[in-house]
PDB file of C-alpha atoms in Angstrom:
ATOM      1  CA  MET A  20      -7.367  22.152  30.357  1.00 47.00           C
ATOM      2  CA  THR A  21      -4.158  22.732  28.821  1.00 45.00           C
ATOM      3  CA  THR A  22      -1.038  24.068  30.634  1.00 39.00           C
ATOM      4  CA  THR A  23       1.535  26.359  28.943  1.00 40.00           C
ATOM      5  CA  PRO A  24       5.109  25.723  30.029  1.00 37.00           C
ATOM      6  CA  PRO A  25       6.804  28.200  32.242  1.00 34.00           C
ATOM      7  CA  ARG A  26       8.857  30.398  29.810  1.00 38.00           C
ATOM      8  CA  HIS A  27       9.145  33.899  28.662  1.00 41.00           C
ATOM      9  CA  PRO A  28       6.455  34.365  26.006  1.00 45.00           C
ATOM     10  CA  PRO A  29       7.414  35.667  22.641  1.00 50.00           C
ATOM     11  CA  SER A  30       6.610  39.542  22.327  1.00 60.00           C
ATOM     12  CA  ALA A  31       3.131  40.079  20.970  1.00 72.00           C
ATOM     13  CA  ARG A  32       2.529  41.994  17.980  1.00 93.00           C
ATOM     14  CA  LEU A  33       0.066  44.363  19.403  1.00 95.00           C
ATOM     15  CA  ARG A  34      -0.965  47.978  19.062  1.00 93.00           C
ATOM     16  CA  LEU A  35      -3.506  49.434  21.291  1.00 92.00           C
ATOM     17  CA  GLY A  36      -5.592  52.646  20.746  1.00 88.00           C
ATOM     18  CA  ALA A  37      -5.781  55.503  22.929  1.00 81.00           C
ATOM     19  CA  GLN A  38      -8.365  54.994  25.923  1.00 71.00           C
ATOM     20  CA  PRO A  39     -11.536  57.135  25.254  1.00 59.00           C
ATOM     21  CA  CYS A  40     -12.086  60.217  27.291  1.00 54.00           C
ATOM     22  CA  PRO A  41     -14.538  59.999  30.128  1.00 55.00           C
ATOM     23  CA  GLY A  42     -17.877  60.924  28.814  1.00 54.00           C
ATOM     24  CA  GLY A  43     -16.639  60.626  25.179  1.00 54.00           C
ATOM     25  CA  PRO A  44     -17.662  58.083  22.598  1.00 55.00           C
ATOM     26  CA  ALA A  45     -16.583  54.483  23.271  1.00 58.00           C
ATOM     27  CA  ARG A  46     -14.212  52.766  20.901  1.00 63.00           C
ATOM     28  CA  ARG A  47     -15.762  49.690  19.093  1.00 80.00           C
ATOM     29  CA  ILE A  48     -12.030  48.357  18.447  1.00 87.00           C
ATOM     30  CA  ASP A  49      -9.553  48.777  21.363  1.00 92.00           C
ATOM     31  CA  GLY A  50      -6.518  47.798  19.550  1.00 93.00           C
ATOM     32  CA  ALA A  51      -5.069  45.504  16.881  1.00 95.00           C
ATOM     33  CA  TRP A  52      -3.170  41.977  17.283  1.00 96.00           C
ATOM     34  CA  TRP A  53      -1.058  40.159  14.617  1.00 96.00           C
ATOM     35  CA  PRO A  54      -0.706  36.562  15.905  1.00 95.00           C
ATOM     36  CA  ARG A  55       1.783  34.465  14.174  1.00 95.00           C
ATOM     37  CA  SER A  56      -0.936  31.556  13.940  1.00 93.00           C
ATOM     38  CA  TYR A  57      -4.474  30.739  14.669  1.00 92.00           C
ATOM     39  CA  ASP A  58      -3.593  28.446  17.549  1.00 91.00           C
ATOM     40  CA  LEU A  59      -4.944  30.328  20.488  1.00 90.00           C
ATOM     41  CA  THR A  60      -3.284  28.130  23.208  1.00 90.00           C
ATOM     42  CA  ALA A  61      -0.004  28.899  21.740  1.00 91.00           C
ATOM     43  CA  GLU A  62      -0.553  32.643  20.953  1.00 93.00           C
ATOM     44  CA  LEU A  63      -2.503  33.823  23.976  1.00 93.00           C
ATOM     45  CA  PRO A  64       0.219  33.838  26.450  1.00 93.00           C
ATOM     46  CA  GLY A  65       2.249  36.315  24.426  1.00 93.00           C
ATOM     47  CA  LEU A  66      -0.796  38.502  23.870  1.00 95.00           C
ATOM     48  CA  LEU A  67      -1.628  38.673  27.498  1.00 94.00           C
ATOM     49  CA  ALA A  68       2.101  39.438  28.466  1.00 92.00           C
ATOM     50  CA  GLY A  69       1.806  42.528  26.086  1.00 91.00           C
ATOM     51  CA  LEU A  70      -1.306  43.901  27.618  1.00 93.00           C
ATOM     52  CA  PRO A  71      -1.223  47.041  29.971  1.00 91.00           C
ATOM     53  CA  TYR A  72      -1.230  46.087  33.694  1.00 89.00           C
ATOM     54  CA  GLY A  73      -4.334  48.227  34.069  1.00 89.00           C
ATOM     55  CA  TRP A  74      -6.417  45.846  32.225  1.00 91.00           C
ATOM     56  CA  GLY A  75      -6.355  43.475  35.067  1.00 91.00           C
ATOM     57  CA  HIS A  76      -6.345  39.651  34.858  1.00 93.00           C
ATOM     58  CA  ILE A  77      -7.845  38.482  31.613  1.00 96.00           C
ATOM     59  CA  SER A  78     -10.166  35.592  32.720  1.00 96.00           C
ATOM     60  CA  SER A  79     -11.966  34.718  29.531  1.00 96.00           C
ATOM     61  CA  VAL A  80     -11.281  35.002  25.731  1.00 94.00           C
ATOM     62  CA  LEU A  81     -14.062  34.890  23.233  1.00 91.00           C
ATOM     63  CA  VAL A  82     -13.194  33.997  19.540  1.00 89.00           C
ATOM     64  CA  ASN A  83     -14.957  33.027  16.387  1.00 79.00           C
ATOM     65  CA  GLY A  84     -14.816  29.157  16.555  1.00 71.00           C
ATOM     66  CA  ALA A  85     -14.207  28.795  12.668  1.00 76.00           C
ATOM     67  CA  MET A  86     -10.979  30.790  12.725  1.00 79.00           C
ATOM     68  CA  TRP A  87      -9.266  29.582  15.843  1.00 86.00           C
ATOM     69  CA  SER A  88      -7.604  26.214  16.795  1.00 83.00           C
ATOM     70  CA  LEU A  89      -8.264  25.475  20.555  1.00 80.00           C
ATOM     71  CA  SER A  90      -7.484  22.604  22.682  1.00 76.00           C
ATOM     72  CA  GLY A  91      -9.805  22.494  25.804  1.00 78.00           C
ATOM     73  CA  ASP A  92     -11.804  25.080  27.357  1.00 86.00           C
ATOM     74  CA  GLY A  93      -9.052  27.014  29.170  1.00 89.00           C
ATOM     75  CA  ILE A  94      -5.245  27.311  29.628  1.00 89.00           C
ATOM     76  CA  LEU A  95      -3.229  28.275  32.672  1.00 91.00           C
ATOM     77  CA  VAL A  96      -1.208  31.500  32.002  1.00 90.00           C
ATOM     78  CA  ASP A  97       1.066  32.736  34.757  1.00 86.00           C
ATOM     79  CA  ASP A  98      -0.565  30.623  37.214  1.00 87.00           C
ATOM     80  CA  GLN A  99      -4.077  31.933  36.340  1.00 89.00           C
ATOM     81  CA  MET A 100      -6.772  30.283  34.295  1.00 93.00           C
ATOM     82  CA  VAL A 101      -7.901  31.845  31.401  1.00 95.00           C
ATOM     83  CA  HIS A 102     -11.228  30.432  29.826  1.00 95.00           C
ATOM     84  CA  LEU A 103     -11.495  29.995  26.200  1.00 92.00           C
ATOM     85  CA  ARG A 104     -14.991  30.403  24.590  1.00 89.00           C
ATOM     86  CA  ARG A 105     -15.691  29.895  20.852  1.00 83.00           C
ATOM     87  CA  THR A 106     -18.724  31.173  18.963  1.00 78.00           C
ATOM     88  CA  ASP A 107     -20.008  30.999  15.424  1.00 70.00           C
ATOM     89  CA  LEU A 108     -22.690  33.670  16.342  1.00 67.00           C
ATOM     90  CA  SER A 109     -22.646  37.502  16.522  1.00 64.00           C
ATOM     91  CA  ARG A 110     -18.880  37.476  16.822  1.00 60.00           C
ATOM     92  CA  PRO A 111     -16.898  39.358  14.129  1.00 68.00           C
ATOM     93  CA  VAL A 112     -14.690  36.856  12.535  1.00 74.00           C
ATOM     94  CA  HIS A 113     -11.514  39.002  12.652  1.00 87.00           C
ATOM     95  CA  THR A 114     -11.795  39.997  16.459  1.00 90.00           C
ATOM     96  CA  VAL A 115     -10.838  38.717  19.801  1.00 92.00           C
ATOM     97  CA  CYS A 116     -12.889  39.667  23.004  1.00 93.00           C
ATOM     98  CA  LEU A 117     -10.903  39.880  26.151  1.00 95.00           C
ATOM     99  CA  LEU A 118     -12.842  39.966  29.392  1.00 95.00           C
ATOM    100  CA  ALA A 119     -11.522  40.987  32.985  1.00 95.00           C
ATOM    101  CA  PRO A 120     -14.076  40.906  35.727  1.00 93.00           C
ATOM    102  CA  GLY A 121     -14.160  44.353  37.602  1.00 92.00           C
ATOM    103  CA  HIS A 122     -11.852  45.928  34.914  1.00 91.00           C
ATOM    104  CA  GLY A 123     -13.812  45.721  31.655  1.00 90.00           C
ATOM    105  CA  ARG A 124     -14.026  44.206  28.094  1.00 91.00           C
ATOM    106  CA  TRP A 125     -11.719  44.754  25.081  1.00 92.00           C
ATOM    107  CA  ASP A 126     -12.143  43.937  21.690  1.00 92.00           C
ATOM    108  CA  LEU A 127      -9.069  43.567  19.430  1.00 94.00           C
ATOM    109  CA  LEU A 128      -9.005  43.386  15.585  1.00 94.00           C
ATOM    110  CA  VAL A 129      -7.047  40.194  14.491  1.00 94.00           C
ATOM    111  CA  VAL A 130      -4.857  40.950  11.700  1.00 96.00           C
ATOM    112  CA  PRO A 131      -4.521  37.436   9.700  1.00 94.00           C
ATOM    113  CA  PRO A 132      -1.215  35.668  10.501  1.00 95.00           C
ATOM    114  CA  ALA A 133      -0.421  35.276   6.781  1.00 96.00           C
ATOM    115  CA  ALA A 134      -0.550  39.188   6.384  1.00 96.00           C
ATOM    116  CA  THR A 135       2.665  40.962   4.943  1.00 96.00           C
ATOM    117  CA  GLN A 136       4.313  43.265   7.160  1.00 95.00           C
ATOM    118  CA  ALA A 137       2.759  46.285   5.091  1.00 96.00           C
ATOM    119  CA  GLU A 138      -0.804  44.904   5.218  1.00 96.00           C
ATOM    120  CA  ALA A 139      -0.392  44.241   9.001  1.00 96.00           C
ATOM    121  CA  GLU A 140       0.692  47.721   9.566  1.00 94.00           C
ATOM    122  CA  ARG A 141      -1.998  49.448   7.547  1.00 95.00           C
ATOM    123  CA  LEU A 142      -4.526  47.419   9.430  1.00 94.00           C
ATOM    124  CA  MET A 143      -3.057  48.027  12.856  1.00 94.00           C
ATOM    125  CA  GLN A 144      -2.808  51.781  12.195  1.00 93.00           C
ATOM    126  CA  THR A 145      -6.471  52.011  11.011  1.00 92.00           C
ATOM    127  CA  ALA A 146      -7.767  49.857  14.037  1.00 91.00           C
ATOM    128  CA  THR A 147      -6.045  52.199  16.472  1.00 90.00           C
ATOM    129  CA  ALA A 148      -6.720  55.538  14.703  1.00 87.00           C
ATOM    130  CA  ASP A 149      -7.860  58.337  17.129  1.00 70.00           C
ATOM    131  CA  ASP A 150     -11.175  58.683  15.266  1.00 52.00           C
ATOM    132  CA  PRO A 151     -13.482  55.947  16.622  1.00 47.00           C
ATOM    133  CA  LEU A 152     -15.490  55.978  13.446  1.00 45.00           C
ATOM    134  CA  THR A 153     -12.198  55.112  11.416  1.00 42.00           C
ATOM    135  CA  ALA A 154     -11.414  52.323  13.828  1.00 42.00           C
ATOM    136  CA  ARG A 155     -14.752  50.612  12.990  1.00 42.00           C
ATOM    137  CA  THR A 156     -13.854  50.391   9.259  1.00 40.00           C
ATOM    138  CA  ALA A 157     -10.710  48.226   9.713  1.00 48.00           C
ATOM    139  CA  ASP A 158     -11.305  44.935   7.987  1.00 49.00           C
ATOM    140  CA  PRO A 159      -8.580  42.353   7.582  1.00 56.00           C
ATOM    141  CA  GLY A 160     -10.484  40.643   5.103  1.00 55.00           C
ATOM    142  CA  SER A 161     -10.262  43.620   2.562  1.00 48.00           C
TER     143      SER A 161
END
């Protein structure tokens, strides 16, 4: 377990899509996040601080193990444990999955940290488009 120092995290470069209407089609991607690095323990506090209050306490984060640097299986963020899980199976490489028991699951497209401002804006705009079909086509590798 790694403990993050108590400090105000840097603002997350985050864009969230509109929440789907009840009974409407579910979004496959709920938003886009442009971290400054692939060091999850360094980046996660800023991301979590930028999420809507209604998403609840994110208790687990699932990432592709090949992309991210993790130290330990969890970190303490705002006095609450967040479990870090890595997988190389069935997890899209350029996404991060956030889980909040009793509140839901959210999948964010991850814009590569080395992306230019223009590339990041394009990917984030595409991922959060109102049309769920358009959001599915956002690919940071393109």
